[in-house]
Amino acid sequence: GESVGLHLPTLSVQEGDNSIINCAYSNSASDYFIWYKQESGKGPQFIIDIRSNMDKRQGQRVTVLLNKTVKHLSLQIAATQPGDSAVYFCAEREDSSYKLIFGSGTRLLVRP
Amino acid sequence: AAGVIQSPRHLIKEKRETATLKCYPIPRHDTVYWYQQGPGQDPQFLISFYEKMQSDKGSIPDRFSAQQFSDYHSELNMSSLELGDSALYFCASRQTGGEFGEQYFGPGTRLTVT
């Protein structure tokens, strides 16, 4: 069935550097994509989202890029901070159902 | 700002027992989603409700049932518990008609079956 996956299970970056977390999706019917941050023992926290009619969306220190041609999604975190250390999930949603299909998480480790 | 409330936060049950998890959505949110997250895994969609009616169903075992009440809170009922049911159970809520309709997750209930 359709799935959302990530290329790297763990990403280690130096504090202050930029982080890029990648995600591939396979369902061309998905029209909405979200990035969630999950800290240990907590629920997924909404970071940023993007509709399929957009290719870029910026938030505070975060940018999501969507390439529908190759079905690729990325999350860029500028000036990564220790508080950014967490597991990051991308998720896709079909407009018809609204349920989320999560990909395998990427653990981001920020070195001081 | 008010968030999604889940209770209990931790629950320990023995095999073949039953469990009830509760979810209280953000005020004015009319849709509730339930997800199961096993250790080291991504959340898996179980079931959702909109205006007290089941709106979608995922990989929810027949031993589980859920409902949404008139105040929009939802309960997930789990019977004949198995060791494999040990997981984090998240509830998320959404307000239909929002710009993007993002789901906001609660802190989860950690269920341990022994």
PDB file of C-alpha atoms in Angstrom:
ATOM      1  CA  GLY A   1       0.000   0.000   0.000  1.00  0.00           C
ATOM      2  CA  GLU A   2       0.983   3.636  -0.016  1.00  0.00           C
ATOM      3  CA  SER A   3       3.652   4.593   2.440  1.00  0.00           C
ATOM      4  CA  VAL A   4       5.748   7.485   3.518  1.00  0.00           C
ATOM      5  CA  GLY A   5       9.355   6.826   4.359  1.00  0.00           C
ATOM      6  CA  LEU A   6      12.541   8.573   5.310  1.00  0.00           C
ATOM      7  CA  HIS A   7      16.052   8.109   3.960  1.00  0.00           C
ATOM      8  CA  LEU A   8      18.009   8.486   7.199  1.00  0.00           C
ATOM      9  CA  PRO A   9      17.024   7.107  10.578  1.00  0.00           C
ATOM     10  CA  THR A  10      19.432   9.330  12.552  1.00  0.00           C
ATOM     11  CA  LEU A  11      20.884  12.735  11.810  1.00  0.00           C
ATOM     12  CA  SER A  12      23.587  14.285  13.975  1.00  0.00           C
ATOM     13  CA  VAL A  13      24.361  17.970  13.550  1.00  0.00           C
ATOM     14  CA  GLN A  14      26.433  20.598  15.300  1.00  0.00           C
ATOM     15  CA  GLU A  15      24.569  23.253  17.219  1.00  0.00           C
ATOM     16  CA  GLY A  16      24.115  26.289  15.005  1.00  0.00           C
ATOM     17  CA  ASP A  17      24.284  24.342  11.764  1.00  0.00           C
ATOM     18  CA  ASN A  18      21.332  23.860   9.459  1.00  0.00           C
ATOM     19  CA  SER A  19      19.536  20.501   9.425  1.00  0.00           C
ATOM     20  CA  ILE A  20      17.786  18.876   6.517  1.00  0.00           C
ATOM     21  CA  ILE A  21      15.473  15.920   7.051  1.00  0.00           C
ATOM     22  CA  ASN A  22      14.175  14.146   3.972  1.00  0.00           C
ATOM     23  CA  CYS A  23      11.086  12.129   3.266  1.00  0.00           C
ATOM     24  CA  ALA A  24       9.768  10.225   0.265  1.00  0.00           C
ATOM     25  CA  TYR A  25       6.107   9.555  -0.292  1.00  0.00           C
ATOM     26  CA  SER A  26       4.441   7.255  -2.759  1.00  0.00           C
ATOM     27  CA  ASN A  27       0.773   8.251  -2.838  1.00  0.00           C
ATOM     28  CA  SER A  28       0.264  10.733  -5.644  1.00  0.00           C
ATOM     29  CA  ALA A  29      -3.283  11.348  -4.371  1.00  0.00           C
ATOM     30  CA  SER A  30      -1.987  12.938  -1.176  1.00  0.00           C
ATOM     31  CA  ASP A  31      -2.695  16.641  -1.164  1.00  0.00           C
ATOM     32  CA  TYR A  32      -1.394  17.720   2.206  1.00  0.00           C
ATOM     33  CA  PHE A  33       1.828  17.035   4.059  1.00  0.00           C
ATOM     34  CA  ILE A  34       2.855  17.732   7.608  1.00  0.00           C
ATOM     35  CA  TRP A  35       6.004  17.578   9.653  1.00  0.00           C
ATOM     36  CA  TYR A  36       5.727  16.604  13.290  1.00  0.00           C
ATOM     37  CA  LYS A  37       8.303  16.713  16.060  1.00  0.00           C
ATOM     38  CA  GLN A  38       8.097  14.126  18.795  1.00  0.00           C
ATOM     39  CA  GLU A  39      10.060  14.356  22.008  1.00  0.00           C
ATOM     40  CA  SER A  40      10.486  11.351  24.221  1.00  0.00           C
ATOM     41  CA  GLY A  41       7.243  10.363  25.944  1.00  0.00           C
ATOM     42  CA  LYS A  42       5.231  13.108  24.284  1.00  0.00           C
ATOM     43  CA  GLY A  43       2.745  13.328  21.486  1.00  0.00           C
ATOM     44  CA  PRO A  44       3.693  14.505  17.993  1.00  0.00           C
ATOM     45  CA  GLN A  45       3.898  18.280  17.843  1.00  0.00           C
ATOM     46  CA  PHE A  46       2.851  20.062  14.674  1.00  0.00           C
ATOM     47  CA  ILE A  47       5.744  21.942  13.081  1.00  0.00           C
ATOM     48  CA  ILE A  48       4.743  22.982   9.614  1.00  0.00           C
ATOM     49  CA  ASP A  49       2.525  21.841   6.782  1.00  0.00           C
ATOM     50  CA  ILE A  50       2.211  22.317   3.069  1.00  0.00           C
ATOM     51  CA  ARG A  51      -0.450  21.734   0.464  1.00  0.00           C
ATOM     52  CA  SER A  52       0.295  19.952  -2.786  1.00  0.00           C
ATOM     53  CA  ASN A  53      -0.291  23.152  -4.777  1.00  0.00           C
ATOM     54  CA  MET A  54       2.723  24.724  -3.097  1.00  0.00           C
ATOM     55  CA  ASP A  55       6.418  23.866  -3.364  1.00  0.00           C
ATOM     56  CA  LYS A  56       7.750  25.813  -0.408  1.00  0.00           C
ATOM     57  CA  ARG A  57       6.490  27.118   2.869  1.00  0.00           C
ATOM     58  CA  GLN A  58       8.417  28.895   5.585  1.00  0.00           C
ATOM     59  CA  GLY A  59       7.892  29.131   9.279  1.00  0.00           C
ATOM     60  CA  GLN A  60       9.994  30.284  12.152  1.00  0.00           C
ATOM     61  CA  ARG A  61      13.437  28.716  11.507  1.00  0.00           C
ATOM     62  CA  VAL A  62      11.800  25.938   9.506  1.00  0.00           C
ATOM     63  CA  THR A  63      11.122  25.520   5.826  1.00  0.00           C
ATOM     64  CA  VAL A  64       9.306  22.693   4.106  1.00  0.00           C
ATOM     65  CA  LEU A  65      10.001  21.918   0.478  1.00  0.00           C
ATOM     66  CA  LEU A  66       7.777  19.752  -1.674  1.00  0.00           C
ATOM     67  CA  ASN A  67       8.858  18.240  -4.964  1.00  0.00           C
ATOM     68  CA  LYS A  68       5.855  16.507  -6.463  1.00  0.00           C
ATOM     69  CA  THR A  69       7.776  15.375  -9.521  1.00  0.00           C
ATOM     70  CA  VAL A  70       9.905  13.011  -7.475  1.00  0.00           C
ATOM     71  CA  LYS A  71       7.484  12.745  -4.539  1.00  0.00           C
ATOM     72  CA  HIS A  72       9.945  14.177  -2.080  1.00  0.00           C
ATOM     73  CA  LEU A  73       9.454  16.279   1.012  1.00  0.00           C
ATOM     74  CA  SER A  74      12.097  17.909   3.149  1.00  0.00           C
ATOM     75  CA  LEU A  75      12.258  19.836   6.392  1.00  0.00           C
ATOM     76  CA  GLN A  76      14.979  22.403   6.825  1.00  0.00           C
ATOM     77  CA  ILE A  77      15.787  23.705  10.286  1.00  0.00           C
ATOM     78  CA  ALA A  78      17.974  26.779  10.423  1.00  0.00           C
ATOM     79  CA  ALA A  79      20.497  27.333  13.208  1.00  0.00           C
ATOM     80  CA  THR A  80      19.700  24.038  14.884  1.00  0.00           C
ATOM     81  CA  GLN A  81      19.454  24.241  18.670  1.00  0.00           C
ATOM     82  CA  PRO A  82      19.717  21.578  21.393  1.00  0.00           C
ATOM     83  CA  GLY A  83      15.968  21.897  21.897  1.00  0.00           C
ATOM     84  CA  ASP A  84      15.478  20.672  18.350  1.00  0.00           C
ATOM     85  CA  SER A  85      16.709  17.225  19.338  1.00  0.00           C
ATOM     86  CA  ALA A  86      13.768  14.888  18.806  1.00  0.00           C
ATOM     87  CA  VAL A  87      12.289  12.419  16.344  1.00  0.00           C
ATOM     88  CA  TYR A  88      10.788  14.030  13.273  1.00  0.00           C
ATOM     89  CA  PHE A  89       7.993  12.435  11.297  1.00  0.00           C
ATOM     90  CA  CYS A  90       6.587  13.403   7.971  1.00  0.00           C
ATOM     91  CA  ALA A  91       2.980  12.529   7.318  1.00  0.00           C
ATOM     92  CA  GLU A  92       0.749  12.637   4.297  1.00  0.00           C
ATOM     93  CA  ARG A  93      -2.973  12.971   4.021  1.00  0.00           C
ATOM     94  CA  GLU A  94      -5.431  12.208   1.305  1.00  0.00           C
ATOM     95  CA  ASP A  95      -7.951  14.956   0.951  1.00  0.00           C
ATOM     96  CA  SER A  96     -10.798  12.485   0.970  1.00  0.00           C
ATOM     97  CA  SER A  97     -10.073  10.800   4.258  1.00  0.00           C
ATOM     98  CA  TYR A  98      -8.038  13.239   6.350  1.00  0.00           C
ATOM     99  CA  LYS A  99      -6.316  10.365   8.153  1.00  0.00           C
ATOM    100  CA  LEU A 100      -2.572  10.728   8.403  1.00  0.00           C
ATOM    101  CA  ILE A 101      -0.077   8.204   7.104  1.00  0.00           C
ATOM    102  CA  PHE A 102       3.177   8.589   8.968  1.00  0.00           C
ATOM    103  CA  GLY A 103       6.600   7.736   7.718  1.00  0.00           C
ATOM    104  CA  SER A 104       9.369   6.240   9.778  1.00  0.00           C
ATOM    105  CA  GLY A 105      10.860   8.883  12.021  1.00  0.00           C
ATOM    106  CA  THR A 106      14.291  10.457  11.814  1.00  0.00           C
ATOM    107  CA  ARG A 107      16.050  11.099  15.065  1.00  0.00           C
ATOM    108  CA  LEU A 108      17.807  14.463  15.111  1.00  0.00           C
ATOM    109  CA  LEU A 109      20.706  14.757  17.542  1.00  0.00           C
ATOM    110  CA  VAL A 110      22.195  18.186  18.125  1.00  0.00           C
ATOM    111  CA  ARG A 111      25.777  18.222  19.344  1.00  0.00           C
ATOM    112  CA  PRO A 112      26.724  21.144  21.615  1.00  0.00           C
TER     113      PRO A 112
ATOM    114  CA  ALA B   1      -3.973  27.605  24.648  1.00  0.00           C
ATOM    115  CA  ALA B   2      -6.055  24.536  25.419  1.00  0.00           C
ATOM    116  CA  GLY B   3      -4.680  21.267  24.136  1.00  0.00           C
ATOM    117  CA  VAL B   4      -5.945  17.758  23.629  1.00  0.00           C
ATOM    118  CA  ILE B   5      -6.349  15.959  26.946  1.00  0.00           C
ATOM    119  CA  GLN B   6      -5.926  12.232  27.302  1.00  0.00           C
ATOM    120  CA  SER B   7      -6.528  10.075  30.330  1.00  0.00           C
ATOM    121  CA  PRO B   8      -5.106   8.135  31.896  1.00  0.00           C
ATOM    122  CA  ARG B   9      -1.522   8.975  30.985  1.00  0.00           C
ATOM    123  CA  HIS B  10      -0.282   5.555  32.045  1.00  0.00           C
ATOM    124  CA  LEU B  11      -2.144   2.287  32.308  1.00  0.00           C
ATOM    125  CA  ILE B  12      -0.985  -1.173  33.264  1.00  0.00           C
ATOM    126  CA  LYS B  13      -3.219  -4.134  32.508  1.00  0.00           C
ATOM    127  CA  GLU B  14      -2.869  -7.874  32.401  1.00  0.00           C
ATOM    128  CA  LYS B  15      -3.535 -10.064  29.404  1.00  0.00           C
ATOM    129  CA  ARG B  16      -7.205 -10.614  28.626  1.00  0.00           C
ATOM    130  CA  GLU B  17      -8.270  -7.584  30.663  1.00  0.00           C
ATOM    131  CA  THR B  18     -10.094  -4.577  29.246  1.00  0.00           C
ATOM    132  CA  ALA B  19      -9.036  -0.947  29.091  1.00  0.00           C
ATOM    133  CA  THR B  20     -10.740   2.344  28.297  1.00  0.00           C
ATOM    134  CA  LEU B  21      -8.800   5.339  27.056  1.00  0.00           C
ATOM    135  CA  LYS B  22     -10.349   8.784  26.997  1.00  0.00           C
ATOM    136  CA  CYS B  23      -9.714  11.780  24.802  1.00  0.00           C
ATOM    137  CA  TYR B  24     -10.955  15.337  25.197  1.00  0.00           C
ATOM    138  CA  PRO B  25     -10.403  17.383  22.034  1.00  0.00           C
ATOM    139  CA  ILE B  26      -9.506  21.024  21.807  1.00  0.00           C
ATOM    140  CA  PRO B  27     -12.635  23.170  22.254  1.00  0.00           C
ATOM    141  CA  ARG B  28     -14.553  23.646  18.987  1.00  0.00           C
ATOM    142  CA  HIS B  29     -12.717  20.738  17.367  1.00  0.00           C
ATOM    143  CA  ASP B  30     -15.286  18.337  15.984  1.00  0.00           C
ATOM    144  CA  THR B  31     -13.105  15.513  14.672  1.00  0.00           C
ATOM    145  CA  VAL B  32     -11.100  13.032  16.699  1.00  0.00           C
ATOM    146  CA  TYR B  33      -8.466  10.565  15.519  1.00  0.00           C
ATOM    147  CA  TRP B  34      -6.873   7.665  17.355  1.00  0.00           C
ATOM    148  CA  TYR B  35      -3.357   6.423  16.617  1.00  0.00           C
ATOM    149  CA  GLN B  36      -1.262   3.589  18.026  1.00  0.00           C
ATOM    150  CA  GLN B  37       2.509   3.899  18.271  1.00  0.00           C
ATOM    151  CA  GLY B  38       4.528   0.815  19.119  1.00  0.00           C
ATOM    152  CA  PRO B  39       8.057   1.082  20.535  1.00  0.00           C
ATOM    153  CA  GLY B  40      10.351   2.700  17.979  1.00  0.00           C
ATOM    154  CA  GLN B  41       7.606   2.822  15.382  1.00  0.00           C
ATOM    155  CA  ASP B  42       5.656   5.531  13.664  1.00  0.00           C
ATOM    156  CA  PRO B  43       2.061   6.228  14.669  1.00  0.00           C
ATOM    157  CA  GLN B  44      -0.513   4.048  12.945  1.00  0.00           C
ATOM    158  CA  PHE B  45      -4.009   5.319  12.322  1.00  0.00           C
ATOM    159  CA  LEU B  46      -6.745   3.360  14.094  1.00  0.00           C
ATOM    160  CA  ILE B  47     -10.059   5.153  13.706  1.00  0.00           C
ATOM    161  CA  SER B  48     -11.625   8.593  13.466  1.00  0.00           C
ATOM    162  CA  PHE B  49     -14.911  10.292  14.293  1.00  0.00           C
ATOM    163  CA  TYR B  50     -16.615  13.366  12.976  1.00  0.00           C
ATOM    164  CA  GLU B  51     -19.707  14.746  14.639  1.00  0.00           C
ATOM    165  CA  LYS B  52     -20.099  11.536  16.664  1.00  0.00           C
ATOM    166  CA  MET B  53     -20.065   9.323  13.588  1.00  0.00           C
ATOM    167  CA  GLN B  54     -17.216   7.060  12.564  1.00  0.00           C
ATOM    168  CA  SER B  55     -15.560   8.760   9.614  1.00  0.00           C
ATOM    169  CA  ASP B  56     -12.670   6.440   8.798  1.00  0.00           C
ATOM    170  CA  LYS B  57     -11.198   3.185   9.962  1.00  0.00           C
ATOM    171  CA  GLY B  58      -7.644   1.977   9.840  1.00  0.00           C
ATOM    172  CA  SER B  59      -5.798  -0.961  11.323  1.00  0.00           C
ATOM    173  CA  ILE B  60      -7.952  -1.270  14.404  1.00  0.00           C
ATOM    174  CA  PRO B  61      -8.400  -4.808  15.772  1.00  0.00           C
ATOM    175  CA  ASP B  62     -11.909  -6.161  16.177  1.00  0.00           C
ATOM    176  CA  ARG B  63     -11.210  -6.337  19.919  1.00  0.00           C
ATOM    177  CA  PHE B  64     -11.138  -2.545  19.975  1.00  0.00           C
ATOM    178  CA  SER B  65     -14.076  -0.199  19.644  1.00  0.00           C
ATOM    179  CA  ALA B  66     -14.462   3.522  19.955  1.00  0.00           C
ATOM    180  CA  GLN B  67     -17.079   6.202  20.003  1.00  0.00           C
ATOM    181  CA  GLN B  68     -17.465   9.945  20.152  1.00  0.00           C
ATOM    182  CA  PHE B  69     -19.954  11.507  22.524  1.00  0.00           C
ATOM    183  CA  SER B  70     -22.185  14.561  22.304  1.00  0.00           C
ATOM    184  CA  ASP B  71     -19.530  16.719  23.999  1.00  0.00           C
ATOM    185  CA  TYR B  72     -17.065  15.514  21.344  1.00  0.00           C
ATOM    186  CA  HIS B  73     -14.898  13.575  23.712  1.00  0.00           C
ATOM    187  CA  SER B  74     -13.986  10.100  22.553  1.00  0.00           C
ATOM    188  CA  GLU B  75     -13.272   6.783  24.212  1.00  0.00           C
ATOM    189  CA  LEU B  76     -11.262   3.854  22.914  1.00  0.00           C
ATOM    190  CA  ASN B  77     -12.349   0.559  24.430  1.00  0.00           C
ATOM    191  CA  MET B  78      -9.928  -2.334  24.284  1.00  0.00           C
ATOM    192  CA  SER B  79     -10.867  -5.864  25.264  1.00  0.00           C
ATOM    193  CA  SER B  80      -9.030  -9.187  25.560  1.00  0.00           C
ATOM    194  CA  LEU B  81      -5.776  -7.304  25.795  1.00  0.00           C
ATOM    195  CA  GLU B  82      -2.682  -8.925  24.338  1.00  0.00           C
ATOM    196  CA  LEU B  83       0.979  -8.266  25.024  1.00  0.00           C
ATOM    197  CA  GLY B  84       1.270  -6.742  21.557  1.00  0.00           C
ATOM    198  CA  ASP B  85      -1.228  -4.054  22.497  1.00  0.00           C
ATOM    199  CA  SER B  86       1.440  -2.416  24.654  1.00  0.00           C
ATOM    200  CA  ALA B  87       2.007   0.940  22.983  1.00  0.00           C
ATOM    201  CA  LEU B  88       1.436   4.642  23.137  1.00  0.00           C
ATOM    202  CA  TYR B  89      -2.071   5.599  22.122  1.00  0.00           C
ATOM    203  CA  PHE B  90      -2.517   9.091  20.796  1.00  0.00           C
ATOM    204  CA  CYS B  91      -5.625  11.050  20.216  1.00  0.00           C
ATOM    205  CA  ALA B  92      -5.628  13.995  17.835  1.00  0.00           C
ATOM    206  CA  SER B  93      -8.323  16.536  17.160  1.00  0.00           C
ATOM    207  CA  ARG B  94      -9.099  18.784  14.250  1.00  0.00           C
ATOM    208  CA  GLN B  95     -11.548  21.509  13.411  1.00  0.00           C
ATOM    209  CA  THR B  96     -13.175  21.037  10.048  1.00  0.00           C
ATOM    210  CA  GLY B  97     -13.147  24.055   7.829  1.00  0.00           C
ATOM    211  CA  GLY B  98      -9.753  25.254   8.996  1.00  0.00           C
ATOM    212  CA  GLU B  99      -7.260  26.521   6.455  1.00  0.00           C
ATOM    213  CA  PHE B 100      -5.273  23.317   6.351  1.00  0.00           C
ATOM    214  CA  GLY B 101      -7.083  21.175   8.840  1.00  0.00           C
ATOM    215  CA  GLU B 102      -4.046  20.150  10.805  1.00  0.00           C
ATOM    216  CA  GLN B 103      -4.427  17.605  13.586  1.00  0.00           C
ATOM    217  CA  TYR B 104      -3.255  18.426  17.077  1.00  0.00           C
ATOM    218  CA  PHE B 105      -2.061  15.525  19.166  1.00  0.00           C
ATOM    219  CA  GLY B 106      -2.551  14.842  22.831  1.00  0.00           C
ATOM    220  CA  PRO B 107       0.239  13.661  25.159  1.00  0.00           C
ATOM    221  CA  GLY B 108      -0.780  10.041  24.731  1.00  0.00           C
ATOM    222  CA  THR B 109      -1.657   7.148  27.009  1.00  0.00           C
ATOM    223  CA  ARG B 110       1.060   4.605  27.588  1.00  0.00           C
ATOM    224  CA  LEU B 111      -0.558   1.186  27.854  1.00  0.00           C
ATOM    225  CA  THR B 112       1.492  -1.672  29.213  1.00  0.00           C
ATOM    226  CA  VAL B 113       0.046  -5.165  29.037  1.00  0.00           C
ATOM    227  CA  THR B 114       1.736  -7.748  31.263  1.00  0.00           C
TER     228      THR B 114
END
